[in-house]
Amino acid sequence: MIHNRRTSAEKIFSRVTGKDVKAGEFVWAKPDLVYLHDVLGPMTIEAMKRIDNGNVRFTGQIVVVNDHIFPPKDVTSSNNEKNLVEFAKNRGWIVIPWGEGIEHTLLIEKGIILPGMLVAGTDSHTVTAGAVGAMGVGLGSTDMAALISIGKLWFKVPETILVKVHGKKGKFVTGKDVVLKILSILGTNGANYKSIEVRLDKECGLSQDDSLAIANMTVEAGAKTSIIMNEAVNKVRTDIISDYRSDYEELDLGMEGMVPLIAAPYLPSNVKPVSDYEGIDVDQVYIGNCSNGTLSDMRETAKILKGNHVKAGVKLIIVPATRNIYKQALEEGLIRVFVEAGATVAPSTCGACAGLHMGVLAKDEVCITNINRNFRGRMGDSSSKVYIANSYVAAASAISGKITVPGE
Amino acid sequence: MARIFLFGNNIDTDVIAPGGYLHLPLEAQKVHCFESIYPHFSKRAKRGDIIIAGENFGSGSSREQAPALLKEIGIVGVFAKSFSRLFFRNAINVGLFIGTYDSDSTFSDFDEVLVSFENEEIRSQNSVLHFISPSGIPKDILMAGGMINFAKKVIENEDADEDKLTG
Ligand code: SF4
């Protein structure tokens, strides 16, 4: 029976399976696109070899991005990347040129991830695809190997949580604050196995980059996937979003009076107003990653840094998420602002975001950053502490050397 | 006899398999498993031991190293009130048994217990905890010993079906 009011997840899974499927059902589905990175990619090809000698039955697009440890930090990571590229080229997969950027931001920017697609990646932040109305689902390496070897994989069609955001955003408030607020309400597993669908009213005044930041961190509430409908930019086709139904789990979020927020160690859901932690000394400020290395973030950072200098003793590392964002930031003179302010501008890589390289925290160090996770040891030594906030807050804290409410 | 290692809520994948060592072979990563909250875990746990944890075990990343490391160390089962989606899938895929429970666990750290996967219970001298095993496709994958074997079977069956159609 065709039921005419369907969720976005039901629509997309129905299309790829050719059946009329409902939330909660187990299905075997073939995504339109899959992508692998340099940490789980090598494990994926090892598993593929064990399953079926590396044979490929998957007929959709396969993309490889070497972004996590790029440029390679040691012989092991360099060999991993070389082997992955060779394996991929031999099979005609799409290999993204070295250094183009962090996969989730990059594949959207390049138009490789498109609205309505079902996309699977070997990374939890594959949910970022929701920013353009694609359904992004993270997978581990053996799952990905099975998908590519068999040609399809089992999925459970997720239930939907609808978040309606309205009201005009205040000064120094961004999409980061919206998603931190959502996390503070749902907790770290409030959306486990589910799809979070966010509707941003036109009057919110949020950008496409804000949508990206929101989509990216829905996984921090456990979400399997996300769809962000931002009426101010209208990237997402209205036929993809869920049809109105009264039985959705719904959340209502007003932006009036919302202030910049911060997630204190060790959970992204441990959210308070920035003012609650004002004055805490920081050793490092990190601005970048797949959620907030966008051009908007570069502009917000430059706005605060212009004419100022980083506090003596503080490390400020700025990472444009893609080469293209880097180039635009160059053209707009933002990189000059960063360098003159005493920042280190690093190449587009995951790097310090996951404590991989290029900015790993030392014992007891405190970092304020606009990344997406603040788990124990996330960015380095297990005694280090990570606070998450938007780019304005991070940049303002770099100048004062303390957690700072911007504009004060 | 298995020994219990108790953990709380929201044990994330950065804690289980820290980022800085992910590119290394499992053998080299082992010593870093749980290092930020449970130093030397890999030396203290013995083959056959189990983990009992609270809500949202394995939250965070898609890194399969998390369940793979636990298995490598010799953990034969992780029991939690809930699992994050990716850890759940990854554990099943590497053939690490996971079970959920909803009553309160009254066990203490290092309690000696008997785990019966058949009866779905963990039993010590004075306490018992009932758990629920995975069902549906995840169960089939576990029964096959993990995703590698399961995928092989799926491919064999599909090739056989195709032969039938074309032959
Ligand atoms: S930038 Fe950070 S969160 Fe994003 S994919 Fe890379 S490691 Fe993961």
XYZ file of C-alpha atoms and ligand atoms in Angstrom:
583
model
C 0.000 0.000 0.000
C 1.339 3.430 -0.889
C 0.999 5.742 2.088
C 1.173 9.269 0.804
C 2.625 11.064 3.792
C 6.226 9.959 4.051
C 9.370 11.019 5.838
C 12.436 12.074 3.879
C 14.144 8.845 4.926
C 11.202 6.795 3.645
C 11.265 8.678 0.351
C 14.973 8.219 -0.242
C 15.087 4.570 0.855
C 11.977 3.844 -1.221
C 13.650 5.295 -4.290
C 16.897 3.358 -3.919
C 15.178 0.051 -3.100
C 12.353 0.436 -5.612
C 9.921 -0.525 -2.874
C 7.546 1.397 -0.653
C 9.428 1.184 2.650
C 8.571 2.508 6.082
C 10.575 3.721 9.047
C 11.721 0.799 11.184
C 12.002 -1.621 8.265
C 15.246 -3.459 7.479
C 16.173 -3.087 3.814
C 19.028 -3.973 1.481
C 19.898 -0.781 -0.324
C 22.397 0.460 -2.856
C 23.555 4.013 -2.116
C 24.137 6.391 -5.006
C 27.613 7.262 -3.788
C 30.107 5.953 -1.247
C 33.335 7.515 -0.032
C 36.387 6.407 1.892
C 39.153 8.234 3.705
C 42.756 7.453 4.516
C 42.167 6.060 8.024
C 39.309 3.615 7.364
C 39.971 3.267 3.625
C 43.010 1.001 4.044
C 41.036 -1.204 6.445
C 38.189 -1.286 3.928
C 40.406 -2.607 1.146
C 41.912 -5.217 3.473
C 38.398 -6.413 4.305
C 37.442 -6.381 0.614
C 40.373 -8.646 -0.131
C 39.195 -11.080 2.513
C 35.579 -11.027 1.330
C 36.037 -11.487 -2.403
C 39.642 -10.801 -3.445
C 38.909 -7.104 -3.830
C 36.228 -7.574 -6.472
C 33.705 -4.769 -6.869
C 30.007 -5.385 -7.426
C 28.850 -1.947 -6.305
C 27.782 0.038 -9.376
C 27.434 3.511 -7.832
C 30.169 6.127 -7.533
C 33.130 5.389 -5.255
C 35.250 8.331 -4.097
C 38.514 8.338 -2.149
C 39.650 11.375 -0.136
C 42.987 11.440 1.688
C 42.118 14.067 4.260
C 42.621 12.764 7.773
C 46.392 12.585 7.883
C 47.358 14.770 4.972
C 50.137 15.705 4.344
C 51.167 12.274 5.689
C 52.757 12.519 9.131
C 54.904 9.388 9.045
C 55.873 6.431 6.910
C 52.886 4.346 8.014
C 50.296 6.964 7.101
C 52.095 7.728 3.853
C 52.137 4.055 2.843
C 48.471 3.702 3.797
C 47.549 6.559 1.506
C 49.707 5.361 -1.358
C 48.213 1.861 -1.204
C 44.687 3.208 -1.030
C 45.203 5.414 -4.074
C 46.760 2.551 -6.075
C 43.941 0.175 -5.189
C 41.351 2.821 -6.109
C 42.975 3.792 -9.403
C 43.192 0.150 -10.474
C 39.448 -0.069 -10.105
C 38.577 3.238 -11.717
C 37.342 4.882 -8.552
C 37.347 8.657 -8.257
C 40.484 9.724 -6.382
C 40.321 13.303 -5.140
C 43.647 15.108 -5.777
C 45.967 15.430 -2.789
C 45.171 18.259 -0.422
C 41.823 19.326 -1.851
C 40.222 19.335 1.556
C 38.162 17.602 4.197
C 35.782 15.156 2.596
C 32.405 16.160 4.021
C 32.797 19.840 3.216
C 34.630 19.148 -0.039
C 32.238 16.681 -1.690
C 29.351 19.074 -1.125
C 31.368 22.025 -2.435
C 32.346 20.053 -5.550
C 28.742 19.093 -6.248
C 29.611 15.396 -5.963
C 27.040 15.011 -3.186
C 23.698 16.164 -4.525
C 20.202 16.622 -3.066
C 18.149 13.449 -2.738
C 21.128 11.099 -2.879
C 21.702 8.240 -0.472
C 25.364 8.541 0.463
C 27.494 6.287 2.670
C 30.941 7.175 3.966
C 33.474 5.504 6.249
C 33.046 8.340 8.712
C 30.460 9.323 11.277
C 30.252 12.891 9.951
C 28.871 11.645 6.632
C 25.626 13.060 8.093
C 26.916 16.447 6.855
C 25.346 15.612 3.484
C 22.021 16.616 5.038
C 23.045 20.228 4.509
C 22.155 19.852 0.829
C 19.280 17.437 1.323
C 21.221 14.243 0.710
C 20.952 11.383 3.178
C 24.439 10.733 4.512
C 25.059 7.610 6.567
C 28.306 6.724 8.320
C 29.710 3.193 8.165
C 32.695 1.312 9.538
C 35.293 -0.198 7.243
C 34.017 -3.786 7.127
C 30.498 -2.527 6.428
C 31.892 -0.458 3.572
C 33.885 -3.412 2.289
C 30.749 -5.556 2.326
C 28.776 -2.845 0.543
C 31.334 -2.479 -2.248
C 31.881 -6.249 -2.552
C 28.203 -7.254 -2.503
C 26.851 -4.157 -4.252
C 24.420 -3.264 -1.499
C 24.106 -3.288 2.283
C 21.492 -3.696 4.965
C 20.043 -0.583 6.582
C 17.220 0.172 8.925
C 15.015 2.981 7.641
C 15.310 5.560 10.424
C 12.527 7.219 12.363
C 12.427 11.016 12.206
C 12.824 13.773 14.769
C 11.642 17.114 13.439
C 13.298 20.266 14.781
C 11.649 23.567 13.909
C 13.827 26.624 14.372
C 12.363 30.112 14.194
C 13.061 33.687 15.259
C 15.846 36.022 14.230
C 19.362 35.128 15.274
C 21.262 37.563 17.450
C 24.736 39.020 16.983
C 27.605 36.503 17.222
C 25.119 33.616 17.121
C 25.586 31.018 14.355
C 24.448 27.601 13.219
C 26.922 26.142 15.707
C 24.843 27.526 18.552
C 21.667 26.105 17.036
C 23.106 22.609 16.909
C 24.688 22.895 20.370
C 21.246 23.870 21.668
C 19.698 20.841 19.948
C 22.374 18.619 21.526
C 21.724 20.063 24.963
C 18.066 19.056 24.599
C 18.464 15.642 22.948
C 21.621 14.550 24.769
C 24.270 12.385 23.176
C 21.924 9.548 22.291
C 18.541 11.256 22.029
C 18.514 10.665 18.293
C 20.274 7.292 18.239
C 19.438 5.393 14.993
C 17.170 8.282 13.924
C 17.121 10.987 11.300
C 17.142 14.577 12.540
C 15.309 16.861 10.170
C 15.811 20.552 10.858
C 13.619 23.300 9.386
C 15.214 26.720 9.606
C 12.738 29.559 9.131
C 13.668 32.208 6.609
C 13.644 34.850 9.362
C 16.431 33.029 11.287
C 18.907 34.556 8.858
C 21.138 31.470 8.781
C 23.410 30.703 5.828
C 24.197 27.533 3.891
C 27.392 27.249 5.951
C 25.237 27.356 9.082
C 23.175 24.479 7.651
C 26.407 22.539 7.161
C 27.489 23.095 10.756
C 24.094 21.938 11.997
C 23.940 18.826 9.804
C 27.476 17.869 10.779
C 26.877 17.712 14.521
C 23.534 15.911 14.451
C 25.581 12.719 14.794
C 26.664 13.971 18.219
C 23.064 13.247 19.297
C 23.500 9.755 17.858
C 21.667 10.557 14.619
C 22.077 8.168 11.730
C 21.436 10.928 9.244
C 20.075 14.440 8.870
C 18.217 16.693 6.473
C 18.437 20.465 6.885
C 15.822 22.587 5.170
C 17.023 26.194 5.351
C 14.329 28.429 3.892
C 16.732 31.347 3.581
C 18.869 29.518 1.025
C 16.540 26.826 -0.318
C 19.166 24.316 -1.339
C 16.989 21.421 -0.341
C 14.223 20.388 -2.699
C 10.868 20.499 -0.975
C 9.958 17.099 -2.388
C 12.764 15.554 -0.327
C 11.713 16.788 3.091
C 9.182 14.890 5.165
C 5.505 15.369 4.421
C 3.551 16.743 7.315
C 2.489 14.107 9.814
C 1.312 14.552 13.334
C 3.205 11.600 14.758
C 6.730 12.939 14.448
C 8.771 13.526 17.520
C 8.996 17.324 17.378
C 11.228 19.932 18.895
C 10.602 23.652 18.778
C 13.503 26.059 19.018
C 13.243 29.851 19.195
C 16.313 31.904 18.339
C 15.190 35.039 20.187
C 17.421 35.628 23.141
C 19.811 32.852 22.146
C 23.388 33.688 23.142
C 26.653 32.078 21.990
C 26.947 28.634 23.564
C 29.793 26.404 24.604
C 30.117 22.646 25.101
C 32.416 21.953 28.024
C 34.447 18.748 28.434
C 33.764 15.885 27.889
C 30.482 15.789 26.022
C 29.220 17.823 23.054
C 25.873 17.936 24.852
C 27.341 19.530 27.978
C 26.188 22.949 26.774
C 25.991 26.272 28.659
C 26.163 29.964 27.690
C 29.770 30.972 26.972
C 29.577 33.417 29.885
C 29.437 30.455 32.306
C 33.032 29.606 31.442
C 34.325 33.090 30.769
C 37.874 33.711 31.961
C 39.201 30.140 31.730
C 42.768 30.276 30.375
C 43.366 28.615 27.023
C 46.606 27.272 25.520
C 45.349 26.631 22.029
C 42.605 27.919 19.752
C 41.719 25.731 16.795
C 39.453 26.928 14.012
C 38.726 24.449 11.251
C 37.357 20.932 10.645
C 34.524 19.546 8.550
C 31.797 21.413 10.420
C 33.281 24.880 10.758
C 36.146 25.367 8.361
C 33.811 27.144 5.932
C 34.283 30.523 4.282
C 31.724 31.962 6.730
C 33.883 30.744 9.596
C 36.971 32.290 8.004
C 35.103 35.604 7.661
C 33.774 35.480 11.222
C 37.258 34.753 12.512
C 38.805 37.585 10.506
C 36.152 40.002 11.714
C 37.251 39.407 15.295
C 40.991 39.117 14.632
C 41.357 42.168 12.387
C 43.683 44.688 13.995
C 44.268 42.412 17.007
C 46.984 39.998 18.000
C 46.874 36.573 19.558
C 47.659 36.639 23.280
C 51.303 35.829 23.973
C 51.740 32.128 24.670
C 48.568 31.040 22.906
C 48.685 28.833 19.796
C 46.111 29.838 17.197
C 45.715 27.337 14.338
C 43.320 28.050 11.489
C 42.399 25.439 8.893
C 40.227 26.296 5.904
C 38.321 23.059 5.240
C 39.034 22.991 1.506
C 41.589 24.387 -0.906
C 38.848 26.410 -2.532
C 37.891 28.011 0.785
C 41.590 28.678 1.357
C 41.789 30.384 -2.044
C 38.723 32.515 -1.419
C 40.030 33.487 1.996
C 43.266 34.510 0.298
C 41.435 36.593 -2.261
C 39.369 38.318 0.407
C 42.497 39.158 2.389
C 41.434 36.993 5.333
C 44.621 34.923 5.374
C 46.615 38.127 5.690
C 44.500 39.107 8.706
C 45.168 35.686 10.260
C 48.906 35.816 9.684
C 49.213 39.376 10.941
C 47.271 38.417 14.048
C 49.830 35.725 14.782
C 47.884 32.683 13.621
C 49.326 29.565 12.011
C 47.322 28.820 8.897
C 47.471 25.076 8.240
C 46.598 23.132 5.073
C 43.139 21.670 4.640
C 43.271 18.478 6.715
C 41.508 16.841 9.639
C 44.787 17.087 11.522
C 44.402 18.263 15.066
C 40.609 17.860 15.068
C 40.998 14.212 16.004
C 44.418 14.481 17.644
C 45.979 13.025 14.504
C 48.736 15.559 13.733
C 49.466 19.286 13.363
C 48.218 20.674 16.639
C 48.011 17.759 19.067
C 47.416 18.967 22.647
C 49.992 18.427 25.396
C 49.396 17.363 28.986
C 46.792 19.509 30.780
C 46.419 21.905 27.859
C 43.096 23.648 27.300
C 41.772 24.265 23.801
C 38.802 26.238 22.603
C 37.710 25.239 19.134
C 34.815 25.166 16.691
C 35.162 21.418 15.958
C 32.486 18.871 16.809
C 33.793 16.634 19.602
C 35.281 17.274 23.026
C 35.693 13.727 24.278
C 38.514 12.904 26.652
C 41.761 12.837 24.705
C 40.022 13.876 21.478
C 42.703 16.362 20.456
C 45.698 14.888 22.214
C 46.834 14.008 25.720
C 44.100 12.455 27.847
C 44.486 15.191 30.477
C 43.847 17.972 27.906
C 40.477 19.707 27.736
C 38.455 20.794 24.727
C 35.699 23.425 24.734
C 33.492 23.741 21.643
C 32.014 27.052 20.501
C 31.457 29.061 17.323
C 34.227 30.839 15.401
C 33.519 34.273 16.907
C 33.977 32.888 20.404
C 37.105 30.931 19.482
C 38.705 33.945 17.788
C 37.839 36.320 20.646
C 39.351 33.832 23.093
C 42.570 33.711 21.048
C 43.027 37.449 21.528
C 42.398 37.488 25.268
C 43.918 34.084 25.993
C 40.796 33.241 27.979
C 37.352 31.946 27.102
C 35.630 35.123 26.025
C 32.143 36.245 25.041
C 32.649 38.080 21.734
C 31.796 41.759 21.659
C 32.553 42.324 25.327
C 34.835 -17.901 34.313
C 34.822 -14.382 32.907
C 35.728 -11.281 34.813
C 33.704 -8.097 34.609
C 35.114 -4.701 33.757
C 32.577 -2.017 34.653
C 32.215 1.233 32.698
C 29.755 4.121 32.954
C 27.658 6.031 30.418
C 28.786 7.609 27.137
C 32.023 5.679 26.726
C 33.128 7.168 23.401
C 35.323 5.848 20.610
C 38.091 8.402 21.310
C 38.461 6.801 24.723
C 38.339 3.242 23.360
C 40.635 3.831 20.368
C 42.427 7.219 20.590
C 42.890 9.120 17.310
C 46.658 9.452 17.404
C 47.256 5.716 16.920
C 44.513 4.779 14.465
C 46.891 4.447 11.538
C 48.926 1.792 13.364
C 48.282 -1.970 13.334
C 45.831 -3.204 16.005
C 48.641 -4.885 17.901
C 50.349 -1.509 18.379
C 47.095 0.278 19.227
C 46.115 -2.203 21.927
C 48.101 -0.572 24.720
C 46.273 2.719 24.134
C 42.798 1.216 24.481
C 40.967 3.112 27.273
C 44.251 4.774 28.270
C 42.605 8.077 29.255
C 40.195 6.499 31.734
C 41.625 3.034 32.389
C 45.410 2.898 31.953
C 46.886 -0.519 31.104
C 43.471 -1.978 30.314
C 44.925 -4.227 27.642
C 47.274 -5.789 30.194
C 44.687 -6.140 32.927
C 41.949 -7.704 30.830
C 42.313 -11.362 30.003
C 40.929 -13.422 27.184
C 37.316 -14.279 27.989
C 36.554 -11.184 30.072
C 33.505 -9.005 29.504
C 32.535 -5.337 29.767
C 29.367 -4.090 31.394
C 28.557 -0.431 30.730
C 25.705 2.062 30.924
C 23.994 4.094 28.215
C 25.355 4.990 24.783
C 28.440 2.791 24.680
C 30.712 3.525 21.718
C 29.408 6.975 20.848
C 31.298 9.069 18.336
C 33.252 7.927 15.381
C 32.864 5.204 12.772
C 36.307 3.827 13.625
C 36.032 0.079 13.593
C 39.220 -0.057 15.605
C 37.069 0.448 18.722
C 35.323 -2.968 18.774
C 38.237 -4.590 16.926
C 40.631 -3.587 19.718
C 38.331 -4.943 22.403
C 38.121 -8.203 20.526
C 41.885 -8.264 19.997
C 42.396 -7.828 23.746
C 40.183 -10.822 24.314
C 36.909 -9.270 25.452
C 34.161 -11.724 24.494
C 31.130 -9.563 25.088
C 30.105 -5.980 25.749
C 26.833 -5.477 27.598
C 25.327 -1.996 27.812
C 21.984 -0.320 28.337
C 22.333 1.118 24.856
C 24.907 1.308 22.074
C 25.601 4.033 19.580
C 24.587 3.017 16.087
C 28.049 2.837 14.548
C 29.588 0.883 17.422
C 26.684 -1.548 17.246
C 27.220 -2.208 13.544
C 30.996 -2.348 13.832
C 30.944 -4.747 16.773
C 28.642 -7.136 14.951
C 30.823 -6.882 11.855
C 34.035 -7.795 13.637
C 32.214 -10.587 15.478
C 32.287 -9.024 18.943
C 29.192 -10.054 20.857
C 27.080 -7.230 22.245
C 23.965 -7.432 24.349
C 21.634 -4.893 25.900
C 19.985 -4.973 29.301
C 17.528 -2.702 31.048
C 17.473 -3.717 34.688
C 20.176 -2.320 36.977
C 23.413 -4.235 37.089
C 24.439 -5.143 40.627
C 27.844 -6.484 39.682
C 31.119 -5.021 40.866
C 34.363 -4.575 39.016
C 36.262 -7.858 38.551
C 33.343 -10.042 39.675
C 33.781 -13.567 38.397
C 30.782 -14.594 36.329
C 29.476 -17.189 33.941
C 28.039 -15.841 30.703
C 25.403 -17.938 28.997
C 24.751 -16.656 25.500
C 22.094 -19.323 25.087
C 20.088 -18.322 28.151
C 21.001 -14.667 27.740
C 22.225 -14.224 31.267
C 25.324 -13.297 33.226
C 25.525 -15.069 36.560
C 27.756 -14.596 39.574
C 27.474 -16.319 42.940
C 24.854 -13.906 44.204
C 23.634 -11.937 41.220
C 22.179 -12.415 37.757
C 21.690 -10.060 34.821
C 19.471 -10.859 31.860
C 20.408 -9.439 28.518
C 18.948 -9.283 25.040
C 20.970 -10.531 22.089
C 20.871 -8.881 18.676
C 18.120 -10.133 16.366
C 17.381 -10.031 12.642
C 20.215 -9.368 10.201
C 22.695 -8.377 12.947
C 22.129 -11.771 14.557
C 22.775 -13.547 11.266
C 26.025 -11.624 10.865
C 27.139 -12.528 14.395
C 26.234 -16.184 13.844
C 28.411 -16.175 10.734
C 31.287 -14.946 12.875
C 31.213 -11.422 11.475
C 30.605 -9.503 8.284
C 33.478 -10.988 6.282
C 31.970 -14.487 6.383
C 28.438 -13.171 6.086
C 29.281 -11.135 2.968
C 30.992 -14.164 1.411
C 27.802 -16.167 1.874
C 25.615 -13.434 0.410
C 27.851 -13.251 -2.655
C 27.866 -17.053 -3.054
C 24.083 -17.184 -2.845
C 23.608 -14.350 -5.293
C 26.030 -15.880 -7.779
C 24.160 -19.180 -7.465
C 20.865 -17.389 -8.112
C 22.317 -15.718 -11.171
C 23.559 -19.058 -12.479
C 20.041 -20.363 -12.076
C 18.621 -17.432 -14.034
C 21.154 -17.542 -16.837
C 21.811 -21.297 -16.831
S 37.537 17.203 10.450
Fe 37.468 16.074 12.369
S 35.357 15.445 12.626
Fe 35.631 16.085 10.485
S 36.049 14.200 9.372
Fe 38.013 15.094 9.962
S 38.522 14.131 11.952
Fe 36.365 13.779 11.567
